[in-house]
Structures are given as structure tokens and as C-alpha cells.
Amino acid sequence: MANTLTKQEKNEYTFEELRLGALKSIPRCSGIYKVYIPHNFIVKFRSDSDAPYTKNQLKDVDVLQKKWTKICENPGYEDGLVYIGKSTNLRRRLSEFVRTGYGEAINHYGGSSIFQLENNKQLLIKIFECENCEDREANEIDFYMNFRKVLPLANWSKGNRTSKDYVD
């Protein structure tokens, strides 16, 4: 798996590990985070979500499956990557993400399609510190799109571009 980041990877955690206390080890600094499907994970989509506050963000299962099929057509770069996010405070943002996924918060709509995956609490979150998280996230998504020709599964927009432009 190619790594386009210059900062050293800090760690990786599952949603479950973060909820059970690993959030304390996440730095309160600027950075990006990437969510991956672990090895031997069976990708199966649900029409509902573990995040009840994101119900208005639900995607049709056929749309998710079509996007996943498109992603799988070009293996070899960032295999298993399903979402790229950014924050000026990684600990706070990941806390919001995890709490949203467990139905305890309503403040992380980005990546909400992740919660339509069965067994989503076993997804891996990798954390990377960086100075300019907005540029880094945009660059990471650009690299991904240049190879895969589609946004990561749970990323639905980047600036004025939408994944619809890259799925058809």
C-alpha cells in the first residue's frame, strides 16, 4: 500500500477501541484520519445505519454497492480505504465520529455511509499528524481519485466535485 504522507503514522484503532478508551492517546493536533476495512472483512451494506442522527444521509444500498464495485475495479492503491477525514483537533473530531457511530452524538455527518456497513465497529482508523490538514486531505483524495477514478466509499464530495461525477 503506497503511503503519500510525509508525517509518520501514529497508530491505528478500531471504532470499538476508540470508544473503550484509546481516544486518550489521540493527539489534540491537526491531521487527517483514514478509515480502512480490515483483512477478511466481508463488505455488506445495510439500508439502515448505526448512527440514528444520520438517517437523512442514508444512501441506497444499490448506490453503495455500485460505488464499491467501481472502487474494486482498480486494486493496488489504498486497498480497503473507505473514508478520508481531516481535523484541526484529531482527538475531538474522532470522538465526534465515534460517538456519532454509536448514536450518542449528531455532529459528524462526513463518512456517514460507513455506518451502513455491517460490523462497522471493526473498521480501522489510522491517524496522521500534519500541519495543513485541509491541503493534505485534498491531496490524499486527489491521489486516490487519480488511481481509482472514484472517491473513497464514504466520501461523497470534495470541493465542487461529487462522487457521482466519478461513478458513472
Short mmCIF file of C-alpha atoms in Angstrom, two decimals:
data_model
loop_
_atom_site.label_atom_id
_atom_site.label_comp_id
_atom_site.label_asym_id
_atom_site.label_seq_id
_atom_site.Cartn_x
_atom_site.Cartn_y
_atom_site.Cartn_z
CA MET A 1 0.00 0.00 0.00
CA ALA A 2 1.51 3.32 -1.05
CA ASN A 3 1.90 6.00 1.60
CA THR A 4 1.78 9.53 0.24
CA LEU A 5 2.14 11.14 3.66
CA THR A 6 5.38 12.66 4.91
CA LYS A 7 4.45 12.56 8.59
CA GLN A 8 4.89 9.27 10.41
CA GLU A 9 1.76 7.24 11.08
CA LYS A 10 0.83 7.47 14.76
CA ASN A 11 -1.41 4.43 15.26
CA GLU A 12 -4.48 2.57 14.13
CA TYR A 13 -7.56 1.72 16.13
CA THR A 14 -10.98 0.24 15.61
CA PHE A 15 -14.08 2.32 16.41
CA GLU A 16 -14.63 -0.03 19.33
CA GLU A 17 -11.11 0.53 20.74
CA LEU A 18 -11.52 4.29 20.49
CA ARG A 19 -14.83 4.11 22.31
CA LEU A 20 -13.32 1.95 25.05
CA GLY A 21 -10.61 4.47 25.92
CA ALA A 22 -8.00 4.67 23.17
CA LEU A 23 -9.19 8.20 22.35
CA LYS A 24 -7.00 9.40 25.23
CA SER A 25 -3.92 8.51 23.19
CA ILE A 26 -5.01 10.54 20.14
CA PRO A 27 -3.19 13.88 19.91
CA ARG A 28 -5.09 17.18 20.02
CA CYS A 29 -3.41 18.45 16.89
CA SER A 30 -4.09 18.97 13.21
CA GLY A 31 -4.15 15.95 10.96
CA ILE A 32 -6.06 13.55 8.79
CA TYR A 33 -7.56 10.16 9.51
CA LYS A 34 -8.29 7.31 7.15
CA VAL A 35 -10.79 4.53 7.71
CA TYR A 36 -9.96 1.09 6.30
CA ILE A 37 -11.69 -2.24 6.00
CA PRO A 38 -9.56 -4.86 7.81
CA HIS A 39 -8.40 -8.07 6.10
CA ASN A 40 -11.06 -10.80 5.91
CA PHE A 41 -13.82 -8.22 6.38
CA ILE A 42 -16.90 -9.07 4.32
CA VAL A 43 -18.36 -5.93 2.78
CA LYS A 44 -22.11 -5.99 3.16
CA PHE A 45 -24.30 -2.90 3.11
CA ARG A 46 -27.44 -2.24 5.12
CA SER A 47 -30.32 0.06 4.29
CA ASP A 48 -30.27 1.40 7.87
CA SER A 49 -27.48 2.87 9.98
CA ASP A 50 -25.94 2.53 13.43
CA ALA A 51 -25.92 6.34 13.55
CA PRO A 52 -29.58 7.29 14.05
CA TYR A 53 -28.88 11.00 13.67
CA THR A 54 -27.61 10.49 10.12
CA LYS A 55 -30.82 8.89 8.81
CA ASN A 56 -31.32 11.76 6.35
CA GLN A 57 -27.85 10.93 4.95
CA LEU A 58 -28.60 7.28 4.17
CA LYS A 59 -27.55 6.09 0.73
CA ASP A 60 -29.43 3.48 -1.25
CA VAL A 61 -27.74 0.07 -0.92
CA ASP A 62 -27.55 -0.20 -4.71
CA VAL A 63 -25.70 3.13 -4.90
CA LEU A 64 -23.20 1.98 -2.25
CA GLN A 65 -22.72 -1.37 -3.98
CA LYS A 66 -22.18 0.33 -7.35
CA LYS A 67 -19.59 2.66 -5.86
CA TRP A 68 -17.82 -0.23 -4.08
CA THR A 69 -17.74 -2.24 -7.32
CA LYS A 70 -16.16 0.73 -9.12
CA ILE A 71 -13.56 1.07 -6.35
CA CYS A 72 -12.67 -2.63 -6.60
CA GLU A 73 -12.05 -2.37 -10.36
CA ASN A 74 -8.62 -0.78 -9.73
CA PRO A 75 -6.92 -2.61 -6.85
CA GLY A 76 -3.41 -1.81 -5.70
CA TYR A 77 -3.55 1.70 -4.24
CA GLU A 78 -5.01 2.21 -0.76
CA ASP A 79 -6.88 -1.10 -0.88
CA GLY A 80 -9.60 -1.16 1.76
CA LEU A 81 -9.72 2.62 2.23
CA VAL A 82 -13.32 3.76 2.76
CA TYR A 83 -13.01 7.31 4.11
CA ILE A 84 -10.58 10.21 4.47
CA GLY A 85 -11.30 12.94 7.02
CA LYS A 86 -9.48 15.93 8.46
CA SER A 87 -9.41 17.96 11.65
CA THR A 88 -7.54 20.71 13.41
CA ASN A 89 -8.07 18.66 16.61
CA LEU A 90 -7.87 14.93 15.88
CA ARG A 91 -8.96 13.78 19.35
CA ARG A 92 -12.09 15.96 19.34
CA ARG A 93 -13.05 15.04 15.78
CA LEU A 94 -12.54 11.32 16.24
CA SER A 95 -14.54 11.48 19.46
CA GLU A 96 -17.39 13.05 17.47
CA PHE A 97 -17.04 10.40 14.74
CA VAL A 98 -17.10 7.50 17.19
CA ARG A 99 -19.95 8.96 19.25
CA THR A 100 -21.98 9.55 16.06
CA GLY A 101 -21.44 5.92 15.04
CA TYR A 102 -22.76 4.73 18.38
CA GLY A 103 -25.80 7.02 18.21
CA GLU A 104 -24.54 9.28 21.00
CA ALA A 105 -23.88 12.46 19.00
CA ILE A 106 -25.09 14.28 15.92
CA ASN A 107 -22.02 16.22 14.89
CA HIS A 108 -20.14 14.09 12.34
CA TYR A 109 -22.04 13.77 9.08
CA GLY A 110 -18.92 13.18 7.00
CA GLY A 111 -18.40 9.50 6.34
CA SER A 112 -21.90 8.57 7.49
CA SER A 113 -22.07 5.79 4.86
CA ILE A 114 -19.54 3.90 6.99
CA PHE A 115 -22.33 3.19 9.45
CA GLN A 116 -24.29 1.38 6.73
CA LEU A 117 -21.60 -1.33 6.64
CA GLU A 118 -22.28 -4.39 8.74
CA ASN A 119 -19.71 -4.81 11.54
CA ASN A 120 -18.54 -1.22 11.08
CA LYS A 121 -17.14 -1.00 14.62
CA GLN A 122 -14.29 -3.27 13.44
CA LEU A 123 -13.14 -0.81 10.77
CA LEU A 124 -9.61 0.51 11.30
CA ILE A 125 -8.90 4.21 11.75
CA LYS A 126 -5.36 5.37 11.01
CA ILE A 127 -4.28 8.75 12.34
CA PHE A 128 -1.69 11.01 10.69
CA GLU A 129 -0.49 14.31 12.12
CA CYS A 130 0.15 17.10 9.63
CA GLU A 131 0.38 20.89 9.61
CA ASN A 132 -2.17 21.74 6.93
CA CYS A 133 -4.94 19.16 7.20
CA GLU A 134 -7.16 20.74 4.53
CA ASP A 135 -4.46 20.56 1.86
CA ARG A 136 -3.37 17.11 2.98
CA GLU A 137 -6.90 15.72 2.84
CA ALA A 138 -7.44 17.24 -0.61
CA ASN A 139 -4.13 15.80 -1.85
CA GLU A 140 -4.90 12.36 -0.46
CA ILE A 141 -8.33 12.33 -2.09
CA ASP A 142 -6.80 13.54 -5.37
CA PHE A 143 -4.22 10.73 -5.32
CA TYR A 144 -6.96 8.21 -4.59
CA MET A 145 -9.26 9.53 -7.33
CA ASN A 146 -6.45 9.62 -9.88
CA PHE A 147 -5.91 5.91 -9.35
CA ARG A 148 -9.43 4.63 -8.59
CA LYS A 149 -11.48 7.13 -10.66
CA VAL A 150 -13.95 7.43 -7.78
CA LEU A 151 -13.96 8.95 -4.29
CA PRO A 152 -13.50 6.65 -1.29
CA LEU A 153 -16.71 4.83 -0.36
CA ALA A 154 -17.87 7.19 2.41
CA ASN A 155 -16.52 10.41 0.87
CA TRP A 156 -19.26 11.94 -1.25
CA SER A 157 -17.78 15.31 -2.12
CA LYS A 158 -14.55 17.19 -2.41
CA GLY A 159 -14.95 20.86 -3.09
CA ASN A 160 -17.20 21.26 -6.10
CA ARG A 161 -16.69 17.67 -7.23
CA THR A 162 -19.05 14.89 -6.24
CA SER A 163 -18.55 11.16 -6.48
CA LYS A 164 -21.47 10.99 -8.92
CA ASP A 165 -19.10 12.57 -11.45
CA TYR A 166 -16.73 9.63 -10.99
CA VAL A 167 -19.09 6.66 -10.54
CA ASP A 168 -20.86 6.66 -13.92
#
